[in-house]
Structures are given as structure tokens and as C-alpha cells.
Short mmCIF file of C-alpha atoms in Angstrom, two decimals:
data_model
loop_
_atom_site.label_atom_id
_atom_site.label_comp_id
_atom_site.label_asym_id
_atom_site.label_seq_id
_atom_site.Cartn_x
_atom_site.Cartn_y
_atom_site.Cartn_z
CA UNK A 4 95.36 96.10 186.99
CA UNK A 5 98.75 95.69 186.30
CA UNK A 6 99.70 95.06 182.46
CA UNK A 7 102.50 92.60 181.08
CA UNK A 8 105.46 92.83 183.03
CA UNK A 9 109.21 92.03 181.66
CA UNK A 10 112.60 91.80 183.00
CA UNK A 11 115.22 92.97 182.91
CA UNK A 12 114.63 96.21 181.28
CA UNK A 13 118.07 96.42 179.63
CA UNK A 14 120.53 93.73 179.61
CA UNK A 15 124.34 93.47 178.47
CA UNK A 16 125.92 90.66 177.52
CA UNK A 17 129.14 89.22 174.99
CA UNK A 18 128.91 86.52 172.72
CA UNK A 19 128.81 82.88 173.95
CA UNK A 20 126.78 84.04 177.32
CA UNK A 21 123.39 82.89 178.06
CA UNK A 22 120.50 84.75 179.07
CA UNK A 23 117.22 84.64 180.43
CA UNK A 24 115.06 86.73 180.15
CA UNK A 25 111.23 86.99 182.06
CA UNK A 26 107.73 87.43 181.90
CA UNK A 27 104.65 88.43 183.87
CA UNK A 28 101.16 88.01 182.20
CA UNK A 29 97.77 89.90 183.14
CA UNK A 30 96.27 88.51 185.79
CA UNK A 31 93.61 85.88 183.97
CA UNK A 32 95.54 85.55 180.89
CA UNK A 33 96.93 81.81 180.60
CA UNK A 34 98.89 82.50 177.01
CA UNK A 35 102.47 83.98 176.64
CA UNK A 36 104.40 84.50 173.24
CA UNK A 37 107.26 85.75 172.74
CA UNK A 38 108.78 88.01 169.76
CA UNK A 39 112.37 89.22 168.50
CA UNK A 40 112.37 92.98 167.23
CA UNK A 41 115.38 93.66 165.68
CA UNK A 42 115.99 97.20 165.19
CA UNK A 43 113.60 98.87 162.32
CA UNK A 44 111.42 95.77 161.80
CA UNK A 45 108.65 94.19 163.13
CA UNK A 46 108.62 91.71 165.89
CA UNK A 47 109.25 88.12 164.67
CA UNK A 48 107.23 85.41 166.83
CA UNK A 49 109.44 83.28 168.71
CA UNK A 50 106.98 80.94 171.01
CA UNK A 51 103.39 80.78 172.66
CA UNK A 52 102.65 79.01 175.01
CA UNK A 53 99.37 78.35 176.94
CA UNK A 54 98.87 75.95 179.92
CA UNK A 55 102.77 75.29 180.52
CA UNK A 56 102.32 73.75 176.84
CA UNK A 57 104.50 74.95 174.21
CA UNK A 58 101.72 76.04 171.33
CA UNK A 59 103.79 77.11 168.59
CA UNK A 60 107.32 78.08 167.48
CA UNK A 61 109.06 80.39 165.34
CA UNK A 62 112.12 80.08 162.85
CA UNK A 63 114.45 80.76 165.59
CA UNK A 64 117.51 77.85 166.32
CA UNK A 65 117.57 75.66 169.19
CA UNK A 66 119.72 78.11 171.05
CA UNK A 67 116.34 79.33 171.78
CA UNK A 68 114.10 77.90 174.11
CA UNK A 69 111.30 79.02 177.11
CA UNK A 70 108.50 77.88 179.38
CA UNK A 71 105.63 78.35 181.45
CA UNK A 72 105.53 78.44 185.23
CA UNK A 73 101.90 77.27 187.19
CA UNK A 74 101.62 80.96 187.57
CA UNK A 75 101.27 81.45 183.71
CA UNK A 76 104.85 83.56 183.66
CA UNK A 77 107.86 82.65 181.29
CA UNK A 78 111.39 82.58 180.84
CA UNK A 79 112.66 83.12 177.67
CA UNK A 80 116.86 81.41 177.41
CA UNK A 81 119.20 81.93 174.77
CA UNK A 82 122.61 80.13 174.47
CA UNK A 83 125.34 80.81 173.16
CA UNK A 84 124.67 84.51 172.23
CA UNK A 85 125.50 85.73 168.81
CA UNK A 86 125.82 89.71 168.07
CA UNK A 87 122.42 89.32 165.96
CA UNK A 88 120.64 87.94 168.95
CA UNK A 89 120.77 92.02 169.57
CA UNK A 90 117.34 92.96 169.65
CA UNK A 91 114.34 94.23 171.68
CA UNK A 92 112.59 91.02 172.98
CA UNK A 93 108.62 91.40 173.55
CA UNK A 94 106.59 89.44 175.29
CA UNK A 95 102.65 89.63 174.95
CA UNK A 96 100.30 87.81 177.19
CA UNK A 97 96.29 86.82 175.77
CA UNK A 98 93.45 84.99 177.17
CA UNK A 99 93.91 82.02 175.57
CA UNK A 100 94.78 81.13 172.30
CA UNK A 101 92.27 81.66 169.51
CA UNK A 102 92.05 84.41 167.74
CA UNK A 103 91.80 87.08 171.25
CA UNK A 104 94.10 90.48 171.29
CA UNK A 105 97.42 90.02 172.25
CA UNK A 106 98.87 92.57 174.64
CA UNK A 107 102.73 93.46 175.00
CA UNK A 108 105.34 93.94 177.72
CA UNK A 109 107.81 97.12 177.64
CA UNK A 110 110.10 94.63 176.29
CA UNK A 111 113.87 93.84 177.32
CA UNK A 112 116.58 95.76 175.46
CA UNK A 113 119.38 92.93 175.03
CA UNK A 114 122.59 93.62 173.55
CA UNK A 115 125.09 91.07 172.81
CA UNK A 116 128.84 92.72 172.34
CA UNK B 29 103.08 81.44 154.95
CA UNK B 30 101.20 84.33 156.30
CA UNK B 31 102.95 87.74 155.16
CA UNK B 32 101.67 91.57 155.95
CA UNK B 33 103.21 94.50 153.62
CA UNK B 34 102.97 98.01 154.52
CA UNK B 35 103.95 101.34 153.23
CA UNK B 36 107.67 101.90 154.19
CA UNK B 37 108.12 105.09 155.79
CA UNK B 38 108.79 107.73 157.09
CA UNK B 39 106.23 109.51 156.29
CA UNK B 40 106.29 113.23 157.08
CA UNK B 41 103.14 115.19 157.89
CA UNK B 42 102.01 118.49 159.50
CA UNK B 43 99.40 119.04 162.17
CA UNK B 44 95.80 118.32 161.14
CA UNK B 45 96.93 116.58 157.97
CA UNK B 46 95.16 112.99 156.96
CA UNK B 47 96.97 110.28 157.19
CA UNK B 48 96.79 106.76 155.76
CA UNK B 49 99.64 103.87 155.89
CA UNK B 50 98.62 100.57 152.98
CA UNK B 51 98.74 97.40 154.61
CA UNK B 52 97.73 94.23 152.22
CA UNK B 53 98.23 91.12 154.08
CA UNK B 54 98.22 86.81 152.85
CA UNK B 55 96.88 84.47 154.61
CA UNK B 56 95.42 80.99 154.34
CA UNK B 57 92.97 81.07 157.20
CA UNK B 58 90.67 84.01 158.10
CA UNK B 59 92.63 85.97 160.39
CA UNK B 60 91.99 88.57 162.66
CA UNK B 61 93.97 92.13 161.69
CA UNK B 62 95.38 95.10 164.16
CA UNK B 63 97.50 97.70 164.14
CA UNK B 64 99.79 98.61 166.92
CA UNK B 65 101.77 101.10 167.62
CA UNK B 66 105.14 102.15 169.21
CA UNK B 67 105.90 105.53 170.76
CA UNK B 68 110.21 105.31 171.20
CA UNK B 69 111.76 103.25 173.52
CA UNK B 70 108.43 101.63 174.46
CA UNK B 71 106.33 98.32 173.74
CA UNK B 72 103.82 97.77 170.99
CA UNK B 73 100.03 99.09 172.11
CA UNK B 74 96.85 97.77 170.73
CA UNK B 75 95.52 100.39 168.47
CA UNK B 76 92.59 98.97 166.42
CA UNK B 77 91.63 95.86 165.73
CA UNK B 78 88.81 93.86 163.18
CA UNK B 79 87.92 89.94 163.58
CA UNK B 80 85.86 89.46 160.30
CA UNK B 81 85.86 91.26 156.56
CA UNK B 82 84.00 94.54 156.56
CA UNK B 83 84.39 94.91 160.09
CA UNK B 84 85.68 98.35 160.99
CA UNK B 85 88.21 99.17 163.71
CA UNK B 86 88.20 102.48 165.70
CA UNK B 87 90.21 104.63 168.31
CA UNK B 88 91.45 107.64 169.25
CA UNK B 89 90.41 109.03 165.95
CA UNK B 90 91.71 105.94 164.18
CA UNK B 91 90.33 103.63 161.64
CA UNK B 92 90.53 100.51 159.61
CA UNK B 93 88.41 98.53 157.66
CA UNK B 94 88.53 94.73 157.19
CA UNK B 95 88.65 94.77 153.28
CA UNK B 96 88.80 90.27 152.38
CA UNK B 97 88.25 91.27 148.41
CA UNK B 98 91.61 93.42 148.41
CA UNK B 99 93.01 91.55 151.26
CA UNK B 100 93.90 95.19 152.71
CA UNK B 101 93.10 96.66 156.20
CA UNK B 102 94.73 100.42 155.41
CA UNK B 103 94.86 102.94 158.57
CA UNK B 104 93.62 106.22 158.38
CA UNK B 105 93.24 109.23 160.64
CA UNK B 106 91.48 112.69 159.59
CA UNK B 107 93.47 115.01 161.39
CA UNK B 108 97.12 113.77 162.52
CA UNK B 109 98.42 115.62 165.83
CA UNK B 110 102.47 115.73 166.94
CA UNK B 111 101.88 112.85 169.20
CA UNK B 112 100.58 110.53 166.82
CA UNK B 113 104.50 110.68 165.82
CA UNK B 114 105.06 106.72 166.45
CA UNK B 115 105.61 103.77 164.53
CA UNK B 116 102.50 101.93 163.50
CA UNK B 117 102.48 97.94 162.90
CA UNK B 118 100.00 95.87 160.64
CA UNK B 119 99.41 92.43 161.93
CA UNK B 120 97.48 89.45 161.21
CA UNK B 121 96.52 86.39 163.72
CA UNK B 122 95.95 83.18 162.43
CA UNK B 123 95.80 79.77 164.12
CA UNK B 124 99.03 77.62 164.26
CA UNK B 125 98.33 73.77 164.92
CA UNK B 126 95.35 73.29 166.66
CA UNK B 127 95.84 75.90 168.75
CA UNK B 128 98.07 78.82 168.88
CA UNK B 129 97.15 82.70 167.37
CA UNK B 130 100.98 83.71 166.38
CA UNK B 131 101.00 87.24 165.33
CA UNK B 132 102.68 88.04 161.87
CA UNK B 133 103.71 91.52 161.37
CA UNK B 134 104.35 94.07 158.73
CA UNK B 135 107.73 96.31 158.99
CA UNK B 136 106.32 99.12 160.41
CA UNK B 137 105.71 102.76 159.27
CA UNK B 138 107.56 105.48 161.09
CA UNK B 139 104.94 108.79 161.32
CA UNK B 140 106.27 111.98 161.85
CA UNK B 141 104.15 114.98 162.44
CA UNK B 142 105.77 118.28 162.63
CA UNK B 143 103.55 121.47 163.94
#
């Protein structure tokens, strides 16, 4: 079975552009979140959602925002870029949304000149 | 809020050396802990993961054990091989709103083991 799925793989963009960025879950897994690594940290959590439902959100600005297709896969957008939006954006897919293992995309290398 | 700590790296090692990388974690639930790890240029894997205090985690020669008196859940390995080199994540999962398992994470160690 195919694992979490994301693109682009690598994306270049300058400041003020929008992107979005997307997701493919496993196949039975109804949860998507979404996380920021900047380089040398750890991922920051961004969103989850779970039935097209937004579940939770991060301390990320508005600029931010994503949803959930019937088919359980996502589009993350971000406005109006700024050069720390730079980062490696994850996206992990999970059964549902207790406390079950959440497993991650390759992640899309953005970076915002 | 929830917040995971670990031991900043790198940390330099030679073949078949031990290894263990702290993690203490806070939480106000009674989350679920993992580690992951990331091999360069890659996404974060599920290495080991333990659900309840005193539970221990296990793989590929990896452990952890759910410690709720020291709040800890430290990762250890008996005999480190060059590609273990990776950077290793501590992580908790705790419910946010009614529903919702948001993963916090620590910084990350960077392991490097030389032969």
C-alpha cells in the first residue's frame, strides 16, 4: 500500500505569492495534519483535520489556511508568502483522531526568496 | 501547553557504541509518546512508540520506556551502527478539543556514527 503522498516535492516561490501545497492520505485513514519544519527544529503543528472538519489549529496567522476533500486529501494555502514561511512542510495522515500513530509524507521543500 | 525537551545534539558516536538521547516531556492529559526519526532530505518515520506509563517501545534494536513519575521517555540503543546516523524526534499526542491528537515535538537530536 501506498504511504502519504505530498506535492510538490520542491517548490520556489518570492514573497507576496501564494501557494498550495497537497496531500494524499493512506488509503483508510480519514485524518490529515499538517506541520511547519523550519530548518533544525521540530515540526510545528499547523492543522488536523478529520471528516472535511477542521479539528484543531496551530499558532500559525490567517495567511494560513487548508481543507479536506471527500477523498480525505488536503490542500494546504499560504498567502502572502514571507521569507520565514521557508520551511519543509509535512503532512501526516492517521486513522482517526484519538490518540492512533500518525504517519508522515516526504514533505514539500518550499522556499520563499 | 504541552512541551517535549531533548538532549541537543550532535552527538558523535562510533560503531557498536550505546546510545541514549533524554527526552522529559509536560503535559496536562495522558499522552501517548514516540520517537521518529529523519534520515536527510526525507520525512519523519515512526520509530517507537508507548500509549500508557511503563509501557515499553521497541524496534530495530530501539527502546523506550514510558516513565509518568519522571515524565521522561529516554531512547536507547545497545549497539549504534553508521546508519542509525539520523535525526531522532521526541513527541507527545494529546487530545485538542474534543477531538484532535496534535503532535508536539522536541528539537531533535542529530546522531552521528562514524566506523
Amino acid at each position: 500500500d501506498a504511504g502519504v503522498t505530498q506535492s510538490p516535492t520542491h517548490l520556489i516561490k518570492t514573497r507576496g505569492q501564494h501557494v498550495t501545497l497537497r496531500c494524499s492520505p493512506i488509503s483508510g485513514h480519514k485524518s490529515v495534519s499538517w506541520y511547519q519544519q523550519v530548518l533544525g527544529q521540530g515540526p510545528q503543528f499547523i492543522f488536523q483535520y478529520y471528516e472535511k472538519e477542521e479539528r484543531g489549529r496551530g499558532n500559525f496567522p490567517d495567511r494560513f489556511s487548508a481543507r479536506q476533500f471527500p477523498n480525505y486529501s488536503s490542500e494546504l494555502n499560504v498567502n502572502a508568502l514571507l521569507l520565514g514561511d521557508s520551511a519543509l512542510y509535512l503532512c501526516a495522515s492517521s486513522l482517526g483522531t484519538g490518540k492512533e500513530t500518525q504517519y508522515f509524507g516526504p514533505g514539500t521543500r518550499l522556499l520563499v526568496l | 501547553g504541552d512541551s517535549v525537551t531533548q538532549m541537543e545534539g550532535p552527538v558523535t558516536l562510533s560503531e557498536e557504541a550505546c546510545l541514549t538521547i533524554n527526552c522529559t516531556y509536560t503535559a496536562t492529559g495522558y499522552p501517548s509518546l514516540f520517537w521518529y526519526v529523519q534520515y536527510p532530505g526525507e520525512g519523519l518515520q515512526l520509530l517507537l512508540k508507548a500509549t500508557k506509563a511503563d509501557d515499553k517501545g521497541s524496534n530495530k534494536g530501539f527502546e523506550a520506556t514510558y516513565r509518568k513519575e519522571t515524565t521522561s521517555f529516554h531512547l536507547e540503543k545497545g549497539s549504534v551502527q553508521v546508519s542509525d546516523s539520523a535525526v531522532y524526534f521526541c513527541a507527545l499526542s494529546d487530545m485538542i478539543k474534543a477531538a484532535g491528537n496534535k503532535l508536539t515535538f522536541g528539537g531533535g537530536t542529530r546522531v552521528l556514527v562514524k566506523p
